[in-house]
XYZ file of C-alpha atoms in Angstrom:
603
model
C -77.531 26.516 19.905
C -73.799 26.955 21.240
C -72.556 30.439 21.102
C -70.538 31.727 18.398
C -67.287 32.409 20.610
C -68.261 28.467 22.033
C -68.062 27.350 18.442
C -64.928 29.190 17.434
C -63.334 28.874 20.889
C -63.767 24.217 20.806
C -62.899 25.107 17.050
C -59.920 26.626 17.850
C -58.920 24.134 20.543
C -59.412 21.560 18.148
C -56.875 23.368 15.235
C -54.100 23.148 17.912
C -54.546 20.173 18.947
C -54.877 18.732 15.903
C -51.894 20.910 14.570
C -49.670 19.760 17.685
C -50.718 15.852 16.513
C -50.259 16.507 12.982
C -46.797 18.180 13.550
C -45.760 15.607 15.905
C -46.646 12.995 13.152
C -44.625 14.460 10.631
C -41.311 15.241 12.959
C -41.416 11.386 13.877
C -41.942 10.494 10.421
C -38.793 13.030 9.741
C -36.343 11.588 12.515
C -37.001 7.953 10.956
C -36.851 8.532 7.222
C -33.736 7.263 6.417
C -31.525 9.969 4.443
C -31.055 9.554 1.260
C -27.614 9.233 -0.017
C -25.242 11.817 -0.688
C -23.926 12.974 -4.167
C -21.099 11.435 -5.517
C -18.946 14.680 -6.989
C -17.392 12.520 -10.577
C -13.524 12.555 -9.311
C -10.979 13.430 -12.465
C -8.885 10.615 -13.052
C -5.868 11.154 -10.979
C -8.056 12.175 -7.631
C -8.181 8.875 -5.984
C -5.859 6.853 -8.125
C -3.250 4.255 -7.216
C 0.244 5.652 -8.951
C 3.293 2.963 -9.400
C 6.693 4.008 -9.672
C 8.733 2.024 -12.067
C 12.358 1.736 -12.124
C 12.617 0.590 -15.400
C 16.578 -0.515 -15.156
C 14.694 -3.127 -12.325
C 11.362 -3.685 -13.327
C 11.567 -6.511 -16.339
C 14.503 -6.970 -18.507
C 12.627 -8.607 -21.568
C 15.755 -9.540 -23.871
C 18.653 -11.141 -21.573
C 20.980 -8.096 -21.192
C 20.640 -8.430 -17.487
C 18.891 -4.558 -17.626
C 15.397 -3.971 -17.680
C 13.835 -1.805 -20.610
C 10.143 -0.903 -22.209
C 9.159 -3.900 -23.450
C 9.724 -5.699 -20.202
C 7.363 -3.004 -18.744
C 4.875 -4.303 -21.318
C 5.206 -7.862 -20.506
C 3.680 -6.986 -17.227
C 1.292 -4.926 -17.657
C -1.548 -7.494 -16.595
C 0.511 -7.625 -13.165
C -0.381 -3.927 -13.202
C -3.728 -4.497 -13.963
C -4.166 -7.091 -11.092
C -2.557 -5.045 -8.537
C -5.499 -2.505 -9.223
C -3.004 0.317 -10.212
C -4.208 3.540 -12.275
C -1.184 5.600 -13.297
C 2.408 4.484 -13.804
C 5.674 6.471 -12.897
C 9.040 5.929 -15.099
C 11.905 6.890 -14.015
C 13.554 8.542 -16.972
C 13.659 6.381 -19.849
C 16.051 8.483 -22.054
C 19.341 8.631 -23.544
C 21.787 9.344 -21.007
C 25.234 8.225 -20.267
C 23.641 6.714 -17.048
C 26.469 7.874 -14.555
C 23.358 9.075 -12.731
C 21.318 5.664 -14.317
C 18.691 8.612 -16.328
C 18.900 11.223 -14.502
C 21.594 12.719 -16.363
C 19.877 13.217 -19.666
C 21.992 14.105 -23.008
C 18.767 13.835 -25.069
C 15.875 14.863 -23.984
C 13.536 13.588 -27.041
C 14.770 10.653 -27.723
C 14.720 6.923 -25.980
C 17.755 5.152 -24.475
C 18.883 2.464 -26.539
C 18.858 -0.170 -23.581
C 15.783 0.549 -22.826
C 14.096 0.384 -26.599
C 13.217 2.439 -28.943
C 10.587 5.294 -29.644
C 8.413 2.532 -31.584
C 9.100 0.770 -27.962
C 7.383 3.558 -25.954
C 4.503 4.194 -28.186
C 3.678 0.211 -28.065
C 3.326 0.997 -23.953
C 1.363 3.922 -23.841
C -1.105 2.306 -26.709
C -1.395 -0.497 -24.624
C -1.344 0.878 -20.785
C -3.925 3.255 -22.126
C -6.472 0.279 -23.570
C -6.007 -1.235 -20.364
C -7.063 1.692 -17.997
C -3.073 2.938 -17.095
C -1.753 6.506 -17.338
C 1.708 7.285 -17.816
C 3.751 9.374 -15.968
C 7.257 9.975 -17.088
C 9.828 11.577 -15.045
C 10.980 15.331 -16.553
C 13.609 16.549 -15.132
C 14.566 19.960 -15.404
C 17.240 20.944 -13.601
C 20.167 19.640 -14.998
C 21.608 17.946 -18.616
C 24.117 15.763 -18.852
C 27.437 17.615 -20.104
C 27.089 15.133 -22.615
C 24.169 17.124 -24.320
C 24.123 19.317 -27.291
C 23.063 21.820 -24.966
C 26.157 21.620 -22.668
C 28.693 21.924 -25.367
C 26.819 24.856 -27.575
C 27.545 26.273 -24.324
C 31.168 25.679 -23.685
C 31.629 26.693 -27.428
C 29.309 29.893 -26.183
C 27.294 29.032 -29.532
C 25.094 32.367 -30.243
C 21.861 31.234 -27.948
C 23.860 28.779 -25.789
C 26.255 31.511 -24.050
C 24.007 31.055 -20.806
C 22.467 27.962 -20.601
C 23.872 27.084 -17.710
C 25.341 28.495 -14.789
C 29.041 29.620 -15.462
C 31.320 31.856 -13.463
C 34.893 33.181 -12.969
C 37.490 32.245 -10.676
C 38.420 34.017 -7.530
C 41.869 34.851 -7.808
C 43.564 35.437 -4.735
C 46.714 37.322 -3.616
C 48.945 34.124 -4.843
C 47.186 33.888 -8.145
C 45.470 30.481 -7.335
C 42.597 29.757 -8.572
C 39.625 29.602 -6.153
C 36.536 28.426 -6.326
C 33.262 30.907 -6.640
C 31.499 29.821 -3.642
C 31.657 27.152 -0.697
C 28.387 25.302 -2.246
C 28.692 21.812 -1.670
C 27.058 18.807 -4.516
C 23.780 17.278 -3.037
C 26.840 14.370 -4.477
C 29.896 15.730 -2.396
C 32.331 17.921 -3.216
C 32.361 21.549 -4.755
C 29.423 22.227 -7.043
C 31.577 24.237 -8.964
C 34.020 22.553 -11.795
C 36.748 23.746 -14.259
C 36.325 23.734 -17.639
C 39.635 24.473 -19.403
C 37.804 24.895 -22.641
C 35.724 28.077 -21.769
C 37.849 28.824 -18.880
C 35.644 28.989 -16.253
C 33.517 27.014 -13.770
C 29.932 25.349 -14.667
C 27.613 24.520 -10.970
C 26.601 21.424 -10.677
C 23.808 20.813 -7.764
C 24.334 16.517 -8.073
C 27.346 14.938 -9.857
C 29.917 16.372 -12.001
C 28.134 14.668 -15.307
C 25.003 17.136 -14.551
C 25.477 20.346 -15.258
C 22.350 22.636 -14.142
C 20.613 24.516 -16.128
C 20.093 28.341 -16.041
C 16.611 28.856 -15.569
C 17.385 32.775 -15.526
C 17.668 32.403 -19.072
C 14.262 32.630 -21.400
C 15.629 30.456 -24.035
C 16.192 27.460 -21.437
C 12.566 27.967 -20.024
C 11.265 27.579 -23.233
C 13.094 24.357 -24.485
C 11.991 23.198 -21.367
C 8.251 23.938 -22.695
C 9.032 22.837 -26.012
C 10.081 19.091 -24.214
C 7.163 18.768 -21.924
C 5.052 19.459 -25.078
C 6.647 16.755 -27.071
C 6.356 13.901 -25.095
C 2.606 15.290 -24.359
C 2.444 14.882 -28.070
C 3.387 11.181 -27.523
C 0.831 10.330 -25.245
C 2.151 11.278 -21.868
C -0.390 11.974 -19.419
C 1.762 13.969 -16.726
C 5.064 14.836 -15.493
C 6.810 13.797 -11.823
C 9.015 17.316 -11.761
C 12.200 15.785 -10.612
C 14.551 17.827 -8.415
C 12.519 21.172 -7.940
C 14.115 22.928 -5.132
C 17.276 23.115 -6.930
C 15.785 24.976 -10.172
C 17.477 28.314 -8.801
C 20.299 29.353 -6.644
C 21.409 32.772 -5.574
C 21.150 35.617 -7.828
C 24.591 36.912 -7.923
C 23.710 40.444 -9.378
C 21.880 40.432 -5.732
C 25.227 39.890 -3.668
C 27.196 42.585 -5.686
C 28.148 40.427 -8.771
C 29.278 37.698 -6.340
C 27.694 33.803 -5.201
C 27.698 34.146 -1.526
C 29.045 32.034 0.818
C 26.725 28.827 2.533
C 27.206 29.671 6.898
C 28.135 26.850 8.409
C 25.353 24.181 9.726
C 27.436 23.646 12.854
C 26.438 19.584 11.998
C 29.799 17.759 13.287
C 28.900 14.621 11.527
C 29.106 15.848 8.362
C 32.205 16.387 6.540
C 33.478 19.723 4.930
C 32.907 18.258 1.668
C 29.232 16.570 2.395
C 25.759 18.123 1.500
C 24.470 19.437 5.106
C 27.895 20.933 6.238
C 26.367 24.188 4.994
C 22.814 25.133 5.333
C 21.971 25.852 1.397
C 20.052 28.770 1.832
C 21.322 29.786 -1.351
C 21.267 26.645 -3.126
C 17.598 25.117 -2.997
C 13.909 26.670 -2.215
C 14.108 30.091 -3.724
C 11.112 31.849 -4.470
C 11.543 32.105 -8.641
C 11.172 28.328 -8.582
C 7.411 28.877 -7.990
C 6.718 31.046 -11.012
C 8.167 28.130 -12.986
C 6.023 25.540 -11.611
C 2.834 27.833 -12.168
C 3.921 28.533 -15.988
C 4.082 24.786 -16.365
C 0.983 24.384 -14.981
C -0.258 26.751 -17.473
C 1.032 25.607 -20.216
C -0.525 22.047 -19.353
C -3.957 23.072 -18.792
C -3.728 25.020 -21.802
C -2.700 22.215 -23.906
C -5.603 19.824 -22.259
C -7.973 22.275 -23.439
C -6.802 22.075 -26.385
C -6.370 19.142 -27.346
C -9.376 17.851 -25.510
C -7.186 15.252 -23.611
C -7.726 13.864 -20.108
C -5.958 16.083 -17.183
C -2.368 15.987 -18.050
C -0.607 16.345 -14.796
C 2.294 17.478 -12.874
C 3.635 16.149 -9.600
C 6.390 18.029 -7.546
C 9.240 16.099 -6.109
C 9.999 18.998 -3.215
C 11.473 17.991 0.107
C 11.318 21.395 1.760
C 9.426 22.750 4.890
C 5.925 22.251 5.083
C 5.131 26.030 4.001
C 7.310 26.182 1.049
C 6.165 22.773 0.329
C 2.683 23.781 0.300
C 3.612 26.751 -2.376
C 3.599 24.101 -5.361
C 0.048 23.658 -4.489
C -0.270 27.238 -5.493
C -0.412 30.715 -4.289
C -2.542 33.552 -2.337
C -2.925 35.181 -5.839
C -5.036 32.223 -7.015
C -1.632 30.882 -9.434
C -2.280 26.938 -9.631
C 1.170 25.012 -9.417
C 1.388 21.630 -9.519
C -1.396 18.890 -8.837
C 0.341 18.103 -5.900
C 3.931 17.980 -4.182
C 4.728 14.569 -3.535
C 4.020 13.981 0.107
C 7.450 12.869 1.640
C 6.328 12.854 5.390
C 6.279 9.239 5.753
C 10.290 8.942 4.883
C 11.370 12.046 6.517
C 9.250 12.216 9.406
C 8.815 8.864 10.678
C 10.771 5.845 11.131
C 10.603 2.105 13.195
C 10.904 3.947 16.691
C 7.891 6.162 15.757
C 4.870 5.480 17.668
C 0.620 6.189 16.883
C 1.158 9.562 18.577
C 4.049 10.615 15.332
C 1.652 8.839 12.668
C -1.183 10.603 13.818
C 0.576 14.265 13.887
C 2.462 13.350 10.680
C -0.829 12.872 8.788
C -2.718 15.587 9.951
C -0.023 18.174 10.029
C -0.022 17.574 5.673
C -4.201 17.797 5.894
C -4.325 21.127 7.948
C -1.796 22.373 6.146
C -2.717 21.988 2.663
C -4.699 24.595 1.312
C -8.506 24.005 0.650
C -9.529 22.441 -2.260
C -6.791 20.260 -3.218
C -5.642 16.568 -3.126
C -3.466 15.309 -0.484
C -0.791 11.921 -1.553
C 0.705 9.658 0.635
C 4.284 8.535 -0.481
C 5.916 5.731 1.628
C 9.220 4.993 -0.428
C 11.211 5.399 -3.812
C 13.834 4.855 -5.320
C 16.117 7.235 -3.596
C 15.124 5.770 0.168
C 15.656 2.481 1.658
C 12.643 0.324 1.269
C 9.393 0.140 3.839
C 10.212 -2.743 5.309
C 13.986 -2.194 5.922
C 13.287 1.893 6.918
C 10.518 0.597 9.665
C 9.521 -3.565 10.188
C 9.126 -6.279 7.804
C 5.695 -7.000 10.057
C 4.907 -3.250 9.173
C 4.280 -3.720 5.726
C 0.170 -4.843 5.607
C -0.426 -1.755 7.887
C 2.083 0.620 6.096
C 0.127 -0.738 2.518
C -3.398 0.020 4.247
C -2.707 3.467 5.757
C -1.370 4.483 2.156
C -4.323 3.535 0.854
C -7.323 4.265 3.205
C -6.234 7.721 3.644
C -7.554 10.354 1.302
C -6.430 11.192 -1.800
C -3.317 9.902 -4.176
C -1.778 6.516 -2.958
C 2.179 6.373 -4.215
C 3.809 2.704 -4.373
C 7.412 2.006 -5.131
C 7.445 -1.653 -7.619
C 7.700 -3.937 -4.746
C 5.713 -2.734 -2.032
C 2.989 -4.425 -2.973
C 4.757 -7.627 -1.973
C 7.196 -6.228 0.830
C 10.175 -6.461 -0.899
C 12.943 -5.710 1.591
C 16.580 -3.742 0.671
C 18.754 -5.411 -1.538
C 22.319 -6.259 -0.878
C 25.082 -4.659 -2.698
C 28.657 -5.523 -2.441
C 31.106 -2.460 -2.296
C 32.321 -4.316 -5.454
C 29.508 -4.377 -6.852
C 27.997 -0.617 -6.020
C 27.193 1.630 -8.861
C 25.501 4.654 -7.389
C 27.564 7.833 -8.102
C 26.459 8.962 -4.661
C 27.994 6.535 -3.114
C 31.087 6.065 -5.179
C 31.465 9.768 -4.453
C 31.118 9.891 -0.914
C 31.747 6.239 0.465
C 34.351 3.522 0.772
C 33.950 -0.045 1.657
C 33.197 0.728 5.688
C 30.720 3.236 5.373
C 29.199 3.353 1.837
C 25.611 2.056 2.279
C 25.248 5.259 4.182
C 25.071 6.615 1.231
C 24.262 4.006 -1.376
C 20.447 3.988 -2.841
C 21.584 0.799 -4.545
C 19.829 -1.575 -2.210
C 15.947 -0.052 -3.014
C 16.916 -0.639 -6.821
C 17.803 -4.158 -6.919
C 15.515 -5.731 -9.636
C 12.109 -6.909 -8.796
C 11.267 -11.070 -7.291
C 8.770 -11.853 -9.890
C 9.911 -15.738 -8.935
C 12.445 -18.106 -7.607
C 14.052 -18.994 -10.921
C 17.334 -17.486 -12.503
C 17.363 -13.865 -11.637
C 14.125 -13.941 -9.739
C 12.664 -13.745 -13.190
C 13.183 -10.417 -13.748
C 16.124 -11.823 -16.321
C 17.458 -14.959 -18.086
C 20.672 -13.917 -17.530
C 22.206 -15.056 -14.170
C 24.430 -11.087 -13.866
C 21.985 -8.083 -13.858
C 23.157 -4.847 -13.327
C 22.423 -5.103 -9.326
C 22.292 -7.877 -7.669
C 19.635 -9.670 -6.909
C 18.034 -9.749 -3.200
C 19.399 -12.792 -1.579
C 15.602 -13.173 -0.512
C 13.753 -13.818 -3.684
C 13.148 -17.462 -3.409
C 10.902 -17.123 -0.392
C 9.137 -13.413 -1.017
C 8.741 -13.186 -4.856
C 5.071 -12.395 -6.373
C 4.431 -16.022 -7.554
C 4.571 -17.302 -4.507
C 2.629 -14.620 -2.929
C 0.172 -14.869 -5.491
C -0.382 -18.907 -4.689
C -0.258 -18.377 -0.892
C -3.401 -18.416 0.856
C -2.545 -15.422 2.604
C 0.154 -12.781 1.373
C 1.456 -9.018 0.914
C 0.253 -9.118 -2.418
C -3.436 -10.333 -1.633
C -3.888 -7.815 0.749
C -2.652 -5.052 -1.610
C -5.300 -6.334 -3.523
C -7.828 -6.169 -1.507
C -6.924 -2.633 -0.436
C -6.837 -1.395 -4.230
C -10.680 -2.529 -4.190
C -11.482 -0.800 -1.189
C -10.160 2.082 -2.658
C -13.303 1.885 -5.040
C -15.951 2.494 -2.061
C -17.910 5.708 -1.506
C -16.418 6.083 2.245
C -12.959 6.318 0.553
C -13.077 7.812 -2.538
C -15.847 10.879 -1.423
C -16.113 10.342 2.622
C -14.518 11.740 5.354
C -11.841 10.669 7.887
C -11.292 10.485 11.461
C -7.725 9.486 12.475
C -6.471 9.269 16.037
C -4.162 7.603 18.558
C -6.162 4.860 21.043
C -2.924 4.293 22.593
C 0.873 5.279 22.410
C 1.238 1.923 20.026
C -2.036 2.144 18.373
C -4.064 4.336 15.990
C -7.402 3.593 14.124
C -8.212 5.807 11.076
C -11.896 5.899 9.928
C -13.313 6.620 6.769
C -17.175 7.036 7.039
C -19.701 8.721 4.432
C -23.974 8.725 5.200
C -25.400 5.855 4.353
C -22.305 3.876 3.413
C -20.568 1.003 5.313
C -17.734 2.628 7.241
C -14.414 1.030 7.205
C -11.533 1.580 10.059
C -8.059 0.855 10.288
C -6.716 -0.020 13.556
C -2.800 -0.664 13.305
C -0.806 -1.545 16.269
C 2.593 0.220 15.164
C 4.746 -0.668 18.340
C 7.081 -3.625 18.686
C 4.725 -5.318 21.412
C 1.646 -6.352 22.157
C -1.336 -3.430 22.867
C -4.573 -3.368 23.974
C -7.276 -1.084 22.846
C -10.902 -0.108 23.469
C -12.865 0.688 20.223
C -16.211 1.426 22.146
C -14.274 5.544 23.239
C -14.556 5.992 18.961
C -18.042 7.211 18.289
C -18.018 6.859 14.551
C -18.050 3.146 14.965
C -21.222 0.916 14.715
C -22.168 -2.476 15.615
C -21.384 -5.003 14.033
C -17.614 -5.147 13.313
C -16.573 -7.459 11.211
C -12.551 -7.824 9.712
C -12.313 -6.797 6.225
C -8.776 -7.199 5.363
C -5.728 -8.797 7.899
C -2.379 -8.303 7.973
C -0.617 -11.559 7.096
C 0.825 -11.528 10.600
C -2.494 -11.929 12.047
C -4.618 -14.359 13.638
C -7.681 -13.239 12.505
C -9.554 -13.846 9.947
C -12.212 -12.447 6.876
C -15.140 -11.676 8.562
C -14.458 -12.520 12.024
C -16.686 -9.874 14.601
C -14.750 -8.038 16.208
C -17.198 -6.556 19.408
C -17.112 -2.846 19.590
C -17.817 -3.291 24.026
C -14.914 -4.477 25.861
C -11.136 -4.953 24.538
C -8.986 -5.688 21.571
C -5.642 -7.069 21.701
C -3.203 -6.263 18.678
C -0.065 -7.909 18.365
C 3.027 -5.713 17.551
C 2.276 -4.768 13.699
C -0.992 -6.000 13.159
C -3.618 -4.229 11.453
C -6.948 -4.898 11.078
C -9.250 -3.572 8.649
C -12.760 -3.509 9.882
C -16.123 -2.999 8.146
C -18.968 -1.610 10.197
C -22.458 -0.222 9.511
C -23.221 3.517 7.950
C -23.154 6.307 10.267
């Protein structure tokens, strides 16, 4: 009989052994399993959403006037629906005297008659709502027109209206001439300071004369402003776009010994004496109070959410500013939450036609490392204040612009026609009506100037007007283009802007875009790819030749990519089609503006 140590020793051996095997077993089994799938965190409604901007004066004009209103907004709705957009943007629809066409508001509750009626507006939201579509409407708080109730309590210095806005005294000199308080220049031209004989002294005025800013030093004007952005909550507004922020405050003058300081000099020499940038506006835009405003709003909208057991309402900054004080609406080191997010204005300021992969690439991630943790990023590409995509970079740009807006993470922003490359307008000096260029321009020089050519009304066809009226005269001109690009015809064209927005809007809708990550880099000076991969989902890449010539690029050097390739979406310009491979060994030649968007296997 074997031993007792013999017995436990061949015991023992056999544990280990069998414990190596066993392990060995399981660790293999491990390595193969396939992982299961991650959680999907349930986004909030505005997360990954597609938001439209609407100029309403250009959208539809839906009863001949040759200006487009509410109920031509309405008529189109299902074009909304088809274009796979989530959230609408107005620009204001109010009563105003229109010098600034809405922006100068002389009643702030209340619907301008051109564009309908309150019945009008309560029609859309019922509507937009049963169809899936948020509304946005544009609140703009930094200025009335001097047409308002508001502005005239004030000149009359009505009991509560004294200091609505700012006011100040004359500089009398030596000579007894009266001087100006400041050397402020109008975002408009000119002096921001104006006479008023009545009151007998000067009201600021940040854009044109018509817009007299508000004091937001004054408690009574902060809460009207509440009391407004409650109201139209009441209506069925589901956010605000915050229009003009960095101009909410200027210098304190009980800071500079009773006084408005003086702007220094910006040294620019192509700027005239009496043009926005011949001072540097340190005291006119971007001071710190502005923030406290944006977080009480934010307050006050989360509050009445709550409340009223609504969907998010939310609030979108319109801030060009540096990237840091830009970053501030997001919030603050003292946990203060500001606005959902500042609108991302990179793409207009940043980059242009001579930009190359290299500026994209740096442009993009400079927003994503610098926006604090936690919150959305939003990709804006044009409005109505900037000359369109396709005239600002290439008409051959559009397809990748579109895809790059809407592959990258977070909020995608289109201005009404970029979904089918509408290009700038022309408008005639005679025919110019934007106050910034009737203030600033003459007939050599005033499409500097002009934002005229981005609002020209929208190509639904090639009849009268480009269907956007009956009447042959709108209120702009029509593009001379519209009976080649116009939405009809996209929509019957094999291949067009339009179908490739649409495909892009449902791309939107898989788990590598909406939860996964990115990857974004430069393969060449000409050519980027962006990748959006999540475990167990098909990844999808973007590779967009951005230069005006051909490039060449290897796709085997990016490691996120798996065989097989195939194309998901083409730009119009290209010669490839649906589901052609692409190989991910060896090289792939892009002509100048194509982009491809390819579909490849989970990571």
């Amino acid at each position: 009989m074997p031993s007792l140590l013999k017995v436990l020793g061949i015991s023992f051996g056999v544990i280990v052994v069998v414990g190596v095997v066993v392990g060995s077993i399981t660790w293999a089994v491990l390595a193969t399993r396939p992982l299961p799938p991650p959680e999907l965190k349930p986004l909030d409604w505005w997360e990954n959403t597609i938001i439209y901007q609407i100029y309403p004066r250009s959208f539809k004009d839906s009863d001949g006037d040759g200006i487009g209103d509410i109920q031509g907004i309405i008529s189109k709705l299902d074009h909304l629906v088809e274009a796979g957009v989530g959230a609408i943007w107005m620009s204001p629809i109010f009563v105003s005297p229109m010098v600034d066409f809405g922006y100068d508001i002389s009643d702030f509750y209340n619907i301008q008659t051109e564009y309908g009626t309150m019945a009008d507006f309560e029609e859309l939201v019922e509507k937009a709502h049963n169809l899936g579509i948020k509304i946005i409407l544009d609140y703009v708080p930094n200025h009335a027109s001097t047409d308002s109730e508001y502005f005239k309590k004030s000149v009359d210095r009505e009991p509560g209206y004294e200091n609505y806005f700012i006011w100040a005294d004359p500089i009398i000199t030596n000579t007894s001439d009266r001087q100006v308080p400041s050397n402020w220049i109008s975002q408009f031209g000119g002096s921001v300071w104006e006479w008023n004989e009545q009151r007998q002294q000067y009201y600021l005025h940040q854009f044109a004369i018509e817009q007299a800013d508000f004091n937001f030093r004054e408690p009574a004007v902060r809460n009207e402003m509440l009391n407004i952005m409650k109201f139209w909550f009441e209506k069925g507004a589901d956010g605000y776009r915050l229009d003009a922020l960095p101009h909410l405050f200027e210098a304190n003058p009980n800071d500079h010994n009773g006084t408005y300081p003086d702007e220094p000099l910006s040294g620019d020499m192509f700027v005239r004496p009496d043009q926005a940038g011949y001072t540097t506006q340190v005291h006119v835009r971007d001071q710190i109070e502005l923030y406290d405003v944006v977080y009480e709003w934010r307050e006050v909208a989360d509050r009445w959410t709550e409340a009223n057991e609504t969907d998010t309402k939310i609030l979108l900054a319109e801030a060009y500013a540096n990237i840091s004080m830009t970053m501030l609406y997001y919030g603050d080191e003292n946990n203060r939450t500001g606005a959902h997010f500042p609108f991302n204005f990179d793409f207009i300021t940043s980059l242009s036609a001579s930009s190359n992969a290299r500026d994209f690439v740096y442009t993009i991630l400079r927003w994503l490392t610098y926006m604090p943790r936690g919150n959305v990023a939003n990709w804006v590409f044009g409005n109505h204040d900037q000359n369109r995509v396709p005239s600002r970079f290439r008409p051959n740009m559009m397809d990748g612009l579109n895809s790059l807006n809407m592959m990258l993470p977070g909020v995608a922003i289109t201005y009404q026609g970029e979904e089918i490359g509408m290009r700038d307008g022309y408008v005639s000096w005679e025919d110019t009506v934007d106050v910034a260029a009737c203030n600033q321009g003459n007939p050599d020089n005033y499409l500097e100037f002009s934002r005229d050519p981005a609002r020209t009304p929208y190509q639904w066809d090639n009849t009268t007007s480009a269907g956007f009226s009956t009447n042959a005269t709108t209120w702009l001109p029509v593009g001379l283009d519209y009976m080649e690009l116009n939405l009809q015809a996209q929509r019957e064209a094999e291949r067009s802007h339009f179908k490739v927005y649409q495909a892009l809007t449902q791309l939107r809708k898989e788990p590598a875009l909406s939860h996964g990550e990115y990857h974004i880099e430069s393969l060449t000076a000409n050519t980027l790819i962006l990748v959006r991969h999540l475990r167990t989902y098909d990844t999808y890449a973007l590779v967009f030749n951005v230069g005006q010539e051909q490039d060449v690029v290897d796709l085997s050097t990016v490691s996120l990519l798996r065989d097989p390739l195939t194309v998901y979406i083409s730009s119009i310009h290209s010669n490839r089609n649906i589901d052609d491979t692409i190989p991910l060994e060896g090289s792939l030649t892009l002509t100048a503006g194509e982009a491809l968007v390819l579909r490849g296997s989970p990571t």
